[in-house]
Short mmCIF file of C-alpha atoms in Angstrom, two decimals:
data_model
loop_
_atom_site.label_atom_id
_atom_site.label_comp_id
_atom_site.label_asym_id
_atom_site.label_seq_id
_atom_site.Cartn_x
_atom_site.Cartn_y
_atom_site.Cartn_z
CA ASP J 1 -36.57 -11.80 26.42
CA GLY J 2 -40.03 -10.34 26.63
CA GLY J 3 -42.50 -12.17 28.75
CA ILE J 4 -44.71 -12.36 31.76
CA THR J 5 -43.42 -13.57 35.09
CA GLN J 6 -45.34 -14.85 38.05
CA SER J 7 -43.83 -15.49 41.44
CA PRO J 8 -43.61 -17.49 43.53
CA LYS J 9 -44.39 -20.79 41.82
CA TYR J 10 -45.66 -22.32 45.06
CA LEU J 11 -47.12 -20.43 48.00
CA PHE J 12 -48.48 -21.60 51.30
CA ARG J 13 -50.76 -19.55 53.48
CA LYS J 14 -52.24 -20.06 56.88
CA GLU J 15 -55.95 -19.57 57.26
CA GLY J 16 -56.83 -16.00 58.07
CA GLN J 17 -53.78 -14.51 56.38
CA ASN J 18 -53.64 -12.31 53.32
CA VAL J 19 -51.14 -13.24 50.63
CA THR J 20 -49.99 -11.39 47.50
CA LEU J 21 -49.13 -13.02 44.19
CA SER J 22 -46.81 -11.18 41.86
CA CYS J 23 -47.24 -10.70 38.12
CA GLU J 24 -44.80 -8.68 36.04
CA GLN J 25 -44.60 -8.18 32.29
CA ASN J 26 -42.08 -6.41 30.08
CA LEU J 27 -44.13 -6.61 26.91
CA ASN J 28 -45.48 -3.06 27.16
CA HIS J 29 -48.98 -4.51 27.28
CA ASP J 30 -51.78 -2.31 28.55
CA ALA J 31 -54.10 -5.10 29.60
CA MET J 32 -53.46 -7.61 32.37
CA TYR J 33 -55.62 -10.34 33.82
CA TRP J 34 -55.80 -12.70 36.77
CA TYR J 35 -57.42 -16.09 36.46
CA ARG J 36 -58.05 -18.92 38.82
CA GLN J 37 -58.00 -22.55 37.78
CA ASP J 38 -59.51 -25.39 39.80
CA PRO J 39 -59.14 -29.08 38.94
CA GLY J 40 -61.23 -30.09 35.96
CA GLN J 41 -62.27 -26.54 35.19
CA GLY J 42 -61.19 -23.89 32.79
CA LEU J 43 -59.88 -20.51 33.76
CA ARG J 44 -62.17 -18.16 35.64
CA LEU J 45 -61.51 -14.44 35.55
CA ILE J 46 -60.86 -12.75 38.90
CA TYR J 47 -59.83 -9.20 37.96
CA TYR J 48 -58.57 -7.42 34.91
CA SER J 49 -56.98 -4.11 34.15
CA GLN J 50 -56.99 -2.32 30.82
CA ILE J 51 -54.83 0.59 31.87
CA VAL J 52 -52.73 1.83 34.76
CA ASN J 53 -54.69 2.88 37.85
CA ASP J 54 -57.83 1.22 36.61
CA PHE J 55 -59.15 -2.31 37.08
CA GLN J 56 -62.43 -4.17 36.87
CA LYS J 57 -63.93 -7.14 38.67
CA GLY J 58 -64.19 -10.39 36.82
CA ASP J 59 -66.53 -13.29 37.44
CA ILE J 60 -65.17 -14.31 40.84
CA ALA J 61 -63.68 -11.17 42.42
CA GLU J 62 -65.01 -11.70 45.94
CA GLY J 63 -62.20 -12.23 48.42
CA TYR J 64 -59.55 -10.81 46.10
CA SER J 65 -58.02 -7.38 45.55
CA VAL J 66 -55.62 -5.95 42.97
CA SER J 67 -53.67 -2.81 42.20
CA ARG J 68 -52.22 -1.43 38.98
CA GLU J 69 -49.83 1.33 39.95
CA LYS J 70 -47.40 0.51 37.16
CA LYS J 71 -47.98 -0.76 33.65
CA GLU J 72 -45.61 -3.65 34.23
CA SER J 73 -47.11 -4.94 37.45
CA PHE J 74 -50.51 -6.33 38.46
CA PRO J 75 -50.28 -7.99 41.90
CA LEU J 76 -53.17 -10.03 43.24
CA THR J 77 -53.95 -10.20 46.95
CA VAL J 78 -55.88 -13.19 48.21
CA THR J 79 -57.58 -11.98 51.35
CA SER J 80 -58.85 -13.90 54.33
CA ALA J 81 -62.36 -13.28 52.99
CA GLN J 82 -61.74 -15.75 50.16
CA LYS J 83 -63.40 -18.90 51.44
CA ASN J 84 -61.68 -21.41 49.19
CA PRO J 85 -58.35 -19.92 48.15
CA THR J 86 -56.45 -23.12 47.39
CA ALA J 87 -56.09 -23.07 43.61
CA PHE J 88 -53.79 -22.43 40.71
CA TYR J 89 -53.57 -18.75 39.74
CA LEU J 90 -52.65 -17.61 36.25
CA CYS J 91 -51.76 -14.14 35.11
CA ALA J 92 -52.00 -12.99 31.50
CA SER J 93 -51.40 -9.86 29.49
CA SER J 94 -52.37 -8.59 26.07
CA GLY J 95 -52.13 -5.49 23.95
CA SER J 96 -55.05 -3.12 24.20
CA THR J 97 -55.79 -2.40 20.60
CA THR J 98 -55.85 -4.82 17.71
CA ASN J 99 -53.09 -6.96 19.11
CA THR J 100 -54.56 -10.41 19.38
CA GLU J 101 -51.64 -12.09 21.11
CA ALA J 102 -51.99 -13.05 24.72
CA PHE J 103 -49.14 -14.03 26.96
CA PHE J 104 -49.51 -16.17 30.03
CA GLY J 105 -47.42 -16.55 33.12
CA GLN J 106 -46.40 -19.95 34.45
CA GLY J 107 -48.83 -19.74 37.32
CA THR J 108 -48.73 -19.82 41.11
CA ARG J 109 -50.07 -22.70 43.17
CA LEU J 110 -51.55 -21.37 46.40
CA THR J 111 -52.24 -23.81 49.20
CA VAL J 112 -53.94 -22.92 52.46
CA VAL J 113 -52.58 -24.90 55.38
CA ASP I 1 -38.54 -26.13 23.24
CA GLN I 2 -42.21 -25.72 22.47
CA GLN I 3 -44.23 -28.58 23.86
CA VAL I 4 -47.52 -27.37 22.42
CA LYS I 5 -47.49 -26.16 18.86
CA GLN I 6 -50.05 -24.42 16.76
CA ASN I 7 -48.37 -24.26 13.41
CA SER I 8 -50.90 -22.05 11.67
CA PRO I 9 -50.69 -18.46 12.87
CA SER I 10 -53.87 -17.63 10.98
CA LEU I 11 -56.75 -19.31 9.23
CA SER I 12 -59.43 -17.83 7.01
CA VAL I 13 -62.77 -19.63 6.60
CA GLN I 14 -65.98 -18.68 4.89
CA GLU I 15 -69.05 -18.18 7.04
CA GLY I 16 -71.13 -21.35 7.29
CA ARG I 17 -68.22 -23.66 6.52
CA ILE I 18 -66.24 -25.78 8.93
CA SER I 19 -63.23 -24.32 10.75
CA ILE I 20 -60.53 -26.76 11.79
CA LEU I 21 -57.82 -25.59 14.14
CA ASN I 22 -54.90 -27.90 14.80
CA CYS I 23 -52.58 -28.42 17.72
CA ASP I 24 -49.63 -30.77 18.20
CA TYR I 25 -47.84 -31.65 21.39
CA THR I 26 -44.61 -33.40 22.17
CA ASN I 27 -44.94 -34.36 25.82
CA SER I 28 -46.65 -37.74 26.16
CA MET I 29 -47.33 -37.01 29.83
CA PHE I 30 -50.00 -34.46 28.93
CA ASP I 31 -53.40 -35.88 29.75
CA TYR I 32 -55.77 -32.94 29.64
CA PHE I 33 -56.23 -30.52 26.80
CA LEU I 34 -58.10 -27.26 26.54
CA TRP I 35 -59.01 -24.68 23.94
CA TYR I 36 -59.30 -20.99 24.75
CA LYS I 37 -60.73 -18.22 22.65
CA LYS I 38 -59.55 -14.66 22.80
CA TYR I 39 -60.97 -11.48 21.32
CA PRO I 40 -58.77 -8.39 20.87
CA ALA I 41 -58.22 -6.46 24.09
CA GLU I 42 -59.94 -9.15 26.14
CA GLY I 43 -58.59 -12.00 28.22
CA PRO I 44 -58.80 -15.57 26.98
CA THR I 45 -61.98 -17.48 27.74
CA PHE I 46 -62.32 -21.20 28.13
CA LEU I 47 -64.01 -22.94 25.23
CA ILE I 48 -63.83 -26.71 25.48
CA SER I 49 -61.60 -29.41 26.93
CA ILE I 50 -60.84 -33.08 26.55
CA SER I 51 -59.29 -35.71 28.77
CA SER I 52 -56.82 -38.21 27.36
CA ILE I 53 -59.23 -41.06 28.12
CA LYS I 54 -61.50 -39.73 25.39
CA ASP I 55 -60.95 -39.12 21.72
CA LYS I 56 -63.82 -36.74 21.16
CA ASN I 57 -65.74 -34.12 23.10
CA GLU I 58 -68.59 -32.12 21.70
CA ASP I 59 -70.30 -28.95 22.88
CA GLY I 60 -72.74 -27.37 20.49
CA ARG I 61 -70.92 -26.19 17.40
CA PHE I 62 -67.54 -27.06 18.90
CA THR I 63 -65.94 -30.48 18.81
CA VAL I 64 -62.45 -31.38 19.94
CA PHE I 65 -60.76 -34.51 18.63
CA LEU I 66 -57.75 -36.10 20.26
CA ASN I 67 -55.37 -38.50 18.52
CA LYS I 68 -52.99 -39.68 21.23
CA SER I 69 -50.84 -41.81 18.98
CA ALA I 70 -50.17 -38.83 16.75
CA LYS I 71 -50.03 -36.40 19.69
CA HIS I 72 -52.47 -34.23 17.84
CA LEU I 73 -55.72 -32.52 18.66
CA SER I 74 -58.04 -30.42 16.61
CA LEU I 75 -60.95 -28.10 17.22
CA HIS I 76 -63.83 -28.17 14.76
CA ILE I 77 -66.33 -25.36 14.56
CA VAL I 78 -69.43 -26.09 12.51
CA PRO I 79 -70.93 -23.95 11.11
CA SER I 80 -68.51 -21.06 11.42
CA GLN I 81 -70.05 -17.73 12.37
CA PRO I 82 -68.69 -14.16 12.25
CA GLY I 83 -68.48 -14.08 16.06
CA ASP I 84 -66.03 -16.96 15.92
CA SER I 85 -63.35 -14.63 14.56
CA ALA I 86 -60.80 -14.61 17.35
CA VAL I 87 -57.49 -16.09 18.39
CA TYR I 88 -57.69 -19.70 19.58
CA PHE I 89 -55.18 -21.12 22.02
CA CYS I 90 -54.53 -24.78 22.60
CA ALA I 91 -53.32 -25.71 26.10
CA ALA I 92 -52.22 -28.90 27.79
CA SER I 93 -51.66 -30.10 31.32
CA MET I 94 -50.55 -33.26 33.07
CA ARG I 95 -51.88 -35.00 36.13
CA GLY I 96 -49.93 -34.18 39.26
CA ALA I 97 -48.33 -31.10 37.82
CA ASP I 98 -49.54 -27.56 37.96
CA GLY I 99 -49.80 -25.23 35.10
CA LEU I 100 -50.93 -25.12 31.55
CA THR I 101 -48.65 -25.15 28.58
CA PHE I 102 -50.06 -23.01 25.84
CA GLY I 103 -49.55 -22.89 22.12
CA LYS I 104 -48.95 -19.53 20.47
CA GLY I 105 -52.45 -19.31 19.08
CA THR I 106 -54.19 -19.34 15.71
CA HIS I 107 -56.04 -16.30 14.48
CA LEU I 108 -59.30 -17.48 12.93
CA ILE I 109 -60.96 -15.09 10.50
CA ILE I 110 -64.49 -15.82 9.38
CA GLN I 111 -65.27 -14.19 6.07
CA PRO I 112 -68.82 -13.30 5.02
#
């Protein structure tokens, strides 16, 4: 089945460590997105990519980095520079033209211990 | 099994009129509901939310109504404007559990 997969579902990180969240899609979508969700808030955009080897900062990119070496994959690295990394992270993908569907992963809960 | 359902894939409304987008859910444990708006080739953006302790939340032209007994919520847009043409996603979450469960979306088309 086509879809978007995030892993792991739960992730624990020690302070000062970098950690990478995986997002893979087999929908042949050009565009991929990373969001962060905090309690009581909607999604906030971290980074997005419209095409392979290109990506743009979203509203809260500081402390995060991404890569888009393959169309199917858009991993997010939470660096030690991110001051408040404990959150729920959601990945999404969509077609790049007139396709209005968006697909969402199940999310990754990152906890700093 | 879909826990959040948006049964209308598309909806066409005349500019200036009211747009009503509907969403049904099956899981009675859901206690927080959100609406997202998405333009083509862009990521979804948060629009409005409602907690299960309320039955109405209003923000400008957007109002969300929640009917817990019917497990139904709706988004009202008054008056509808051309810029409202987009896909609208309903999402739900439950206290103590991570993640959002999304509906498949409704494509709203505002006609001049």
